[in-house]
Amino acid sequence: MGNVGFGVVLAVLALLIITINALVAVALVRLIWKSGCRGLCFVLNLAIADSLVGFTITGLVTEELSGPTHQTPRNYCILRMACIVCPSAASILTVILVAFDRYLAIKHPFRYFKFMHGLVVGACIGGLWLLAFLIGFLPLIVQSFQKKNYEKPCTFFGVFQPTYMLTVFCVAFIPALFAFIYVHFHLLKIASSHAQQIREREQIHASGTCPAPQSSSETKAMRTIAILVGSFALSWSPFFVGSIVQMACHRCFLHHLLEHYLWVLGLCNSLINPLVYAYWQKEVRLQIYQICLCMKRVGLGPFMLLLSAHQLSHLLSFSTSKQTGYACTEANAARTLRLPPAKNPGHIHL
């Protein structure tokens, strides 16, 4: 892939990442304002982090489209790469935080809604961004992570030592990946347990008849878990594993593969995240639909736009409150695994 072609790919990817995540972020802000559900703040932080990922890679677009004659100073290149790594690390860490938040909401619903207040949410998000800044700007703190013989053009492996990637891989990515897999498979275990309880109760109520068939909700939960884990692992694992191979094998020249293909695959995770974490929720889709209708009716004039937006907002609010009841309850936590609401307050049933 040539420089111009790679620059065009990055430009399209950055535009899609920024547009989709910005739209989801606006919808989440409106939904949080209406429902007051603090758990959605973590999903909102994920959309913001992914939007910043798209914004920071626009600098590389100009780098690629400028041609081989363009020369980027070493310090500016280090700062640019650090600004790209920082929101990428924040996106990965937020994915783990969202998974842990859903685990607590399902495992301990009553304690969760007493404990998860605004101060705790703010502290979690603030601590997450501090850690992301530390990971991204670590080469500026530890000078040994910088390459002394910087060679243009400005690339990740052209300005950073392979030991920096090894440090990020061992300290950040591997623990995050295992924590992500553990939490989601534990959620699947809880979902399967409640599905078994429902089948047993249905068999008791329908004694003497054919056994109740296996609920499709368990299959949906397994599919959701597979998509969540698979999209995260398959997006970033090839890049990190390839970086370790490049560091171990000095004769292997994988820089072009890593920086032009596997790294772009990791960036695609910022495009997948809003579709997986936000758009699958019915309430977020309603908000996005409302925003799109308002944007479509701009040509009707300010008064008609305001009137139609007010009527649609009232209609969707009434429909949401009556049909979906989007409140911070255990049933909402169960919906993240595509489970129906629980009949008893202490359990989640499939």
CSV table of C-alpha atoms in Angstrom, one decimal, residues 8-282:
chain,number,residue,atom,x,y,z
A,8,VAL,CA,-6.7,7.9,1.9
A,9,VAL,CA,-7.6,4.8,4.0
A,10,LEU,CA,-6.6,6.6,7.2
A,11,ALA,CA,-8.7,9.7,6.1
A,12,VAL,CA,-11.8,7.6,5.5
A,13,LEU,CA,-11.3,5.6,8.7
A,14,ALA,CA,-10.8,8.8,10.7
A,15,LEU,CA,-13.9,10.4,9.3
A,16,LEU,CA,-16.1,7.4,10.0
A,17,ILE,CA,-14.7,7.0,13.5
A,18,ILE,CA,-15.3,10.7,14.4
A,19,THR,CA,-18.8,10.9,12.8
A,20,ILE,CA,-20.2,7.7,14.2
A,21,ASN,CA,-18.8,8.1,17.7
A,22,ALA,CA,-19.9,11.8,17.8
A,23,LEU,CA,-23.4,10.8,16.9
A,24,VAL,CA,-23.5,8.1,19.5
A,25,ALA,CA,-22.0,10.5,22.1
A,26,VAL,CA,-24.8,13.1,21.5
A,27,ALA,CA,-27.4,10.3,21.8
A,28,LEU,CA,-25.9,9.1,25.1
A,29,VAL,CA,-25.8,12.6,26.5
A,30,ARG,CA,-29.5,13.1,25.8
A,31,LEU,CA,-30.3,9.7,27.2
A,32,ILE,CA,-28.2,10.3,30.4
A,33,TRP,CA,-29.9,13.6,30.8
A,34,LYS,CA,-33.4,12.0,30.6
A,35,SER,CA,-32.8,8.8,32.5
A,36,GLY,CA,-30.0,9.8,34.9
A,37,CYS,CA,-28.4,6.4,34.4
A,38,ARG,CA,-24.8,6.8,35.5
A,39,GLY,CA,-23.7,3.5,34.1
A,40,LEU,CA,-24.1,5.0,30.6
A,41,CYS,CA,-21.4,7.5,31.4
A,42,PHE,CA,-18.8,4.8,30.9
A,43,VAL,CA,-20.2,4.1,27.4
A,44,LEU,CA,-20.2,7.8,26.8
A,45,ASN,CA,-16.5,8.0,27.8
A,46,LEU,CA,-15.8,5.1,25.4
A,47,ALA,CA,-17.4,7.1,22.5
A,48,ILE,CA,-15.4,10.2,23.5
A,49,ALA,CA,-12.1,8.2,23.6
A,50,ASP,CA,-12.8,6.6,20.2
A,51,SER,CA,-13.6,10.0,18.7
A,52,LEU,CA,-10.3,11.3,19.9
A,53,VAL,CA,-8.6,8.3,18.3
A,54,GLY,CA,-10.1,9.3,15.0
A,55,PHE,CA,-9.1,12.9,15.6
A,56,THR,CA,-5.5,12.2,16.4
A,57,ILE,CA,-4.8,10.0,13.4
A,58,THR,CA,-5.8,12.9,11.1
A,59,GLY,CA,-2.2,14.1,11.7
A,60,LEU,CA,-0.9,11.0,10.1
A,61,VAL,CA,-3.2,11.6,7.1
A,62,THR,CA,-1.3,14.8,6.3
A,63,GLU,CA,2.0,13.0,6.9
A,64,GLU,CA,1.1,10.3,4.4
A,65,LEU,CA,-0.4,12.6,1.8
A,66,SER,CA,2.5,15.1,1.9
A,67,GLY,CA,4.8,12.5,0.2
A,68,PRO,CA,8.3,11.3,1.1
A,69,THR,CA,9.8,14.7,0.9
A,70,HIS,CA,7.9,15.8,4.0
A,71,GLN,CA,10.1,15.8,7.1
A,72,THR,CA,8.7,15.8,10.6
A,73,PRO,CA,10.9,16.9,13.5
A,74,ARG,CA,11.8,14.1,16.0
A,75,ASN,CA,10.2,15.8,19.0
A,76,TYR,CA,7.0,16.6,17.1
A,77,CYS,CA,6.8,13.0,15.9
A,78,ILE,CA,7.2,11.7,19.5
A,79,LEU,CA,4.4,14.0,20.7
A,80,ARG,CA,2.2,13.0,17.8
A,81,MET,CA,2.6,9.3,18.5
A,82,ALA,CA,2.0,9.8,22.2
A,83,CYS,CA,-1.2,11.7,21.4
A,84,ILE,CA,-2.4,8.7,19.3
A,85,VAL,CA,-1.5,6.1,21.9
A,86,CYS,CA,-3.2,8.0,24.7
A,87,PRO,CA,-6.8,7.8,23.5
A,88,SER,CA,-6.2,4.3,22.1
A,89,ALA,CA,-5.2,3.2,25.6
A,90,ALA,CA,-8.2,5.1,27.1
A,91,SER,CA,-10.5,3.2,24.7
A,92,ILE,CA,-9.1,-0.2,25.7
A,93,LEU,CA,-9.3,0.7,29.4
A,94,THR,CA,-12.9,1.9,29.0
A,95,VAL,CA,-13.9,-1.3,27.4
A,96,ILE,CA,-12.7,-3.1,30.6
A,97,LEU,CA,-14.4,-0.6,32.8
A,98,VAL,CA,-17.7,-1.0,30.9
A,99,ALA,CA,-17.5,-4.8,31.3
A,100,PHE,CA,-16.7,-4.5,35.0
A,101,ASP,CA,-19.6,-2.1,35.5
A,102,ARG,CA,-22.1,-4.4,33.9
A,103,TYR,CA,-20.7,-7.3,35.9
A,104,LEU,CA,-21.4,-5.4,39.1
A,105,ALA,CA,-24.8,-4.3,38.0
A,106,ILE,CA,-25.9,-7.9,37.3
A,107,LYS,CA,-24.0,-9.6,40.1
A,108,HIS,CA,-24.9,-7.2,42.9
A,109,PRO,CA,-27.7,-4.9,41.6
A,110,PHE,CA,-28.8,-3.4,44.9
A,111,ARG,CA,-25.3,-2.7,46.1
A,112,TYR,CA,-24.3,-1.4,42.7
A,113,PHE,CA,-27.0,1.3,42.5
A,114,LYS,CA,-26.2,2.5,46.1
A,115,PHE,CA,-22.4,2.5,45.4
A,116,MET,CA,-22.3,3.8,41.8
A,117,HIS,CA,-23.0,7.5,42.4
A,118,GLY,CA,-21.6,10.5,40.5
A,119,LEU,CA,-18.4,10.8,42.6
A,120,VAL,CA,-17.4,7.2,42.0
A,121,VAL,CA,-18.2,7.5,38.3
A,122,GLY,CA,-16.1,10.6,38.0
A,123,ALA,CA,-13.2,9.1,40.0
A,124,CYS,CA,-13.2,6.0,37.8
A,125,ILE,CA,-13.2,8.0,34.5
A,126,GLY,CA,-10.6,10.4,35.9
A,127,GLY,CA,-8.3,7.6,37.0
A,128,LEU,CA,-8.7,5.9,33.7
A,129,TRP,CA,-7.6,9.0,31.8
A,130,LEU,CA,-4.6,9.5,34.1
A,131,LEU,CA,-3.5,5.9,33.4
A,132,ALA,CA,-4.0,6.4,29.7
A,133,PHE,CA,-1.9,9.6,29.7
A,134,LEU,CA,0.8,7.7,31.6
A,135,ILE,CA,0.8,4.9,29.0
A,136,GLY,CA,0.8,7.3,26.1
A,137,PHE,CA,3.4,9.8,27.3
A,138,LEU,CA,5.6,7.2,29.0
A,139,PRO,CA,8.3,7.6,26.3
A,140,LEU,CA,8.6,11.3,27.2
A,141,ILE,CA,9.2,10.3,30.8
A,142,VAL,CA,11.5,7.3,30.2
A,143,GLN,CA,14.0,8.5,27.6
A,144,SER,CA,15.2,5.0,26.9
A,145,PHE,CA,12.0,4.2,25.1
A,146,GLN,CA,12.9,6.7,22.4
A,147,LYS,CA,15.0,5.8,19.4
A,148,LYS,CA,18.2,7.9,19.2
A,149,ASN,CA,18.6,7.3,15.5
A,150,TYR,CA,15.3,8.7,14.3
A,151,GLU,CA,14.7,8.1,10.6
A,152,LYS,CA,11.9,9.8,8.7
A,153,PRO,CA,9.0,9.3,7.9
A,154,CYS,CA,7.3,9.7,11.3
A,155,THR,CA,6.1,6.2,12.3
A,156,PHE,CA,5.5,4.4,15.6
A,157,PHE,CA,8.4,2.0,15.3
A,158,GLY,CA,10.6,4.7,13.7
A,159,VAL,CA,10.6,6.8,16.9
A,160,PHE,CA,9.9,4.4,19.7
A,161,GLN,CA,12.0,1.4,20.9
A,162,PRO,CA,10.5,-2.1,20.8
A,163,THR,CA,10.8,-2.3,24.6
A,164,TYR,CA,8.1,0.3,24.9
A,165,MET,CA,5.7,-1.9,23.1
A,166,LEU,CA,6.8,-4.9,25.2
A,167,THR,CA,6.1,-2.8,28.3
A,168,VAL,CA,2.6,-1.8,27.1
A,169,PHE,CA,1.9,-5.3,26.1
A,170,CYS,CA,2.8,-6.9,29.4
A,171,VAL,CA,1.7,-4.2,31.8
A,172,ALA,CA,-1.5,-3.0,30.1
A,173,PHE,CA,-2.9,-5.1,27.2
A,174,ILE,CA,-2.4,-8.7,28.5
A,175,PRO,CA,-4.0,-8.0,32.0
A,176,ALA,CA,-6.8,-6.0,30.2
A,177,LEU,CA,-7.5,-8.8,27.8
A,178,PHE,CA,-7.7,-11.5,30.5
A,179,ALA,CA,-9.8,-9.3,32.7
A,180,PHE,CA,-12.1,-8.7,29.8
A,181,ILE,CA,-12.5,-12.3,28.9
A,182,TYR,CA,-12.9,-13.4,32.6
A,183,VAL,CA,-15.7,-10.8,33.3
A,184,HIS,CA,-17.7,-11.6,30.2
A,185,PHE,CA,-17.5,-15.3,30.6
A,186,HIS,CA,-18.6,-14.9,34.2
A,187,LEU,CA,-21.5,-12.9,32.9
A,188,LEU,CA,-22.3,-15.8,30.6
A,189,LYS,CA,-22.2,-18.2,33.5
A,190,ILE,CA,-24.7,-16.1,35.4
A,191,ALA,CA,-27.0,-15.9,32.3
A,192,SER,CA,-26.8,-19.7,31.9
A,193,SER,CA,-27.6,-20.3,35.5
A,194,HIS,CA,-30.7,-18.1,35.4
A,195,ALA,CA,-31.8,-19.7,32.1
A,196,GLN,CA,-31.6,-23.1,33.9
A,197,GLN,CA,-33.7,-21.8,36.8
A,198,ILE,CA,-36.4,-20.5,34.4
A,199,ARG,CA,-36.5,-23.8,32.5
A,200,GLU,CA,-36.9,-25.7,35.8
A,201,ARG,CA,-39.8,-23.4,36.9
A,202,GLU,CA,-41.5,-23.7,33.6
A,203,GLN,CA,-41.3,-27.5,33.8
A,204,ILE,CA,-42.8,-27.4,37.3
A,205,HIS,CA,-45.7,-25.3,36.2
A,206,ALA,CA,-46.2,-27.4,33.1
A,207,SER,CA,-45.9,-30.8,34.9
A,208,GLY,CA,-47.1,-33.7,32.8
A,209,THR,CA,-46.4,-32.0,29.5
A,210,CYS,CA,-43.5,-31.9,27.2
A,211,PRO,CA,-40.3,-30.4,28.7
A,212,ALA,CA,-39.8,-26.7,28.0
A,213,PRO,CA,-37.5,-26.0,25.1
A,214,GLN,CA,-34.2,-24.3,25.7
A,215,SER,CA,-34.6,-20.5,25.8
A,216,SER,CA,-33.2,-18.6,22.9
A,217,SER,CA,-32.1,-15.9,25.3
A,218,GLU,CA,-29.2,-18.0,26.3
A,219,THR,CA,-28.1,-18.3,22.7
A,220,LYS,CA,-28.4,-14.6,22.3
A,221,ALA,CA,-26.3,-14.0,25.4
A,222,MET,CA,-23.6,-16.4,24.1
A,223,ARG,CA,-23.7,-14.6,20.7
A,224,THR,CA,-23.3,-11.2,22.4
A,225,ILE,CA,-20.4,-12.4,24.6
A,226,ALA,CA,-18.7,-13.8,21.5
A,227,ILE,CA,-19.1,-10.6,19.6
A,228,LEU,CA,-17.8,-8.4,22.5
A,229,VAL,CA,-14.8,-10.6,23.2
A,230,GLY,CA,-14.1,-11.4,19.6
A,231,SER,CA,-14.2,-7.8,18.3
A,232,PHE,CA,-11.8,-6.6,21.1
A,233,ALA,CA,-9.4,-9.5,20.9
A,234,LEU,CA,-9.2,-9.8,17.1
A,235,SER,CA,-8.8,-6.1,16.6
A,236,TRP,CA,-5.7,-5.5,18.9
A,237,SER,CA,-4.1,-8.9,19.4
A,238,PRO,CA,-2.5,-9.2,16.0
A,239,PHE,CA,-0.8,-5.8,16.4
A,240,PHE,CA,0.6,-6.6,19.8
A,241,VAL,CA,1.6,-10.1,19.0
A,242,GLY,CA,3.3,-9.0,15.8
A,243,SER,CA,5.1,-6.3,17.7
A,244,ILE,CA,6.5,-8.9,20.1
A,245,VAL,CA,7.6,-11.1,17.2
A,246,GLN,CA,9.3,-8.1,15.6
A,247,MET,CA,11.2,-7.4,18.8
A,248,ALA,CA,12.2,-11.1,19.3
A,249,CYS,CA,13.2,-11.6,15.6
A,250,HIS,CA,15.6,-8.8,14.6
A,251,ARG,CA,15.8,-10.2,11.0
A,252,CYS,CA,12.1,-10.1,10.6
A,253,PHE,CA,11.1,-6.8,8.9
A,254,LEU,CA,7.4,-6.5,10.0
A,255,HIS,CA,7.3,-2.8,10.4
A,256,HIS,CA,5.4,-2.2,7.2
A,257,LEU,CA,2.9,-5.0,8.0
A,258,LEU,CA,2.4,-3.7,11.6
A,259,GLU,CA,2.0,0.0,10.8
A,260,HIS,CA,0.0,-0.3,7.6
A,261,TYR,CA,-2.3,-3.2,8.3
A,262,LEU,CA,-2.3,-4.6,11.8
A,263,TRP,CA,-2.4,-1.2,13.4
A,264,VAL,CA,-5.2,-0.1,11.2
A,265,LEU,CA,-7.1,-3.3,12.2
A,266,GLY,CA,-6.7,-2.1,15.8
A,267,LEU,CA,-8.0,1.3,14.9
A,268,CYS,CA,-11.1,-0.4,13.5
A,269,ASN,CA,-12.0,-1.3,17.0
A,270,SER,CA,-12.9,2.3,17.6
A,271,LEU,CA,-15.3,2.0,14.7
A,272,ILE,CA,-16.8,-1.2,16.0
A,273,ASN,CA,-17.2,-0.1,19.7
A,274,PRO,CA,-20.2,2.4,19.1
A,275,LEU,CA,-22.0,-0.3,17.1
A,276,VAL,CA,-21.5,-3.0,19.7
A,277,TYR,CA,-21.9,-1.0,23.0
A,278,ALA,CA,-24.3,1.7,22.1
A,279,TYR,CA,-26.4,1.1,19.0
A,280,TRP,CA,-27.5,-2.4,20.2
A,281,GLN,CA,-29.4,-0.8,23.0
A,282,LYS,CA,-32.9,0.2,22.0
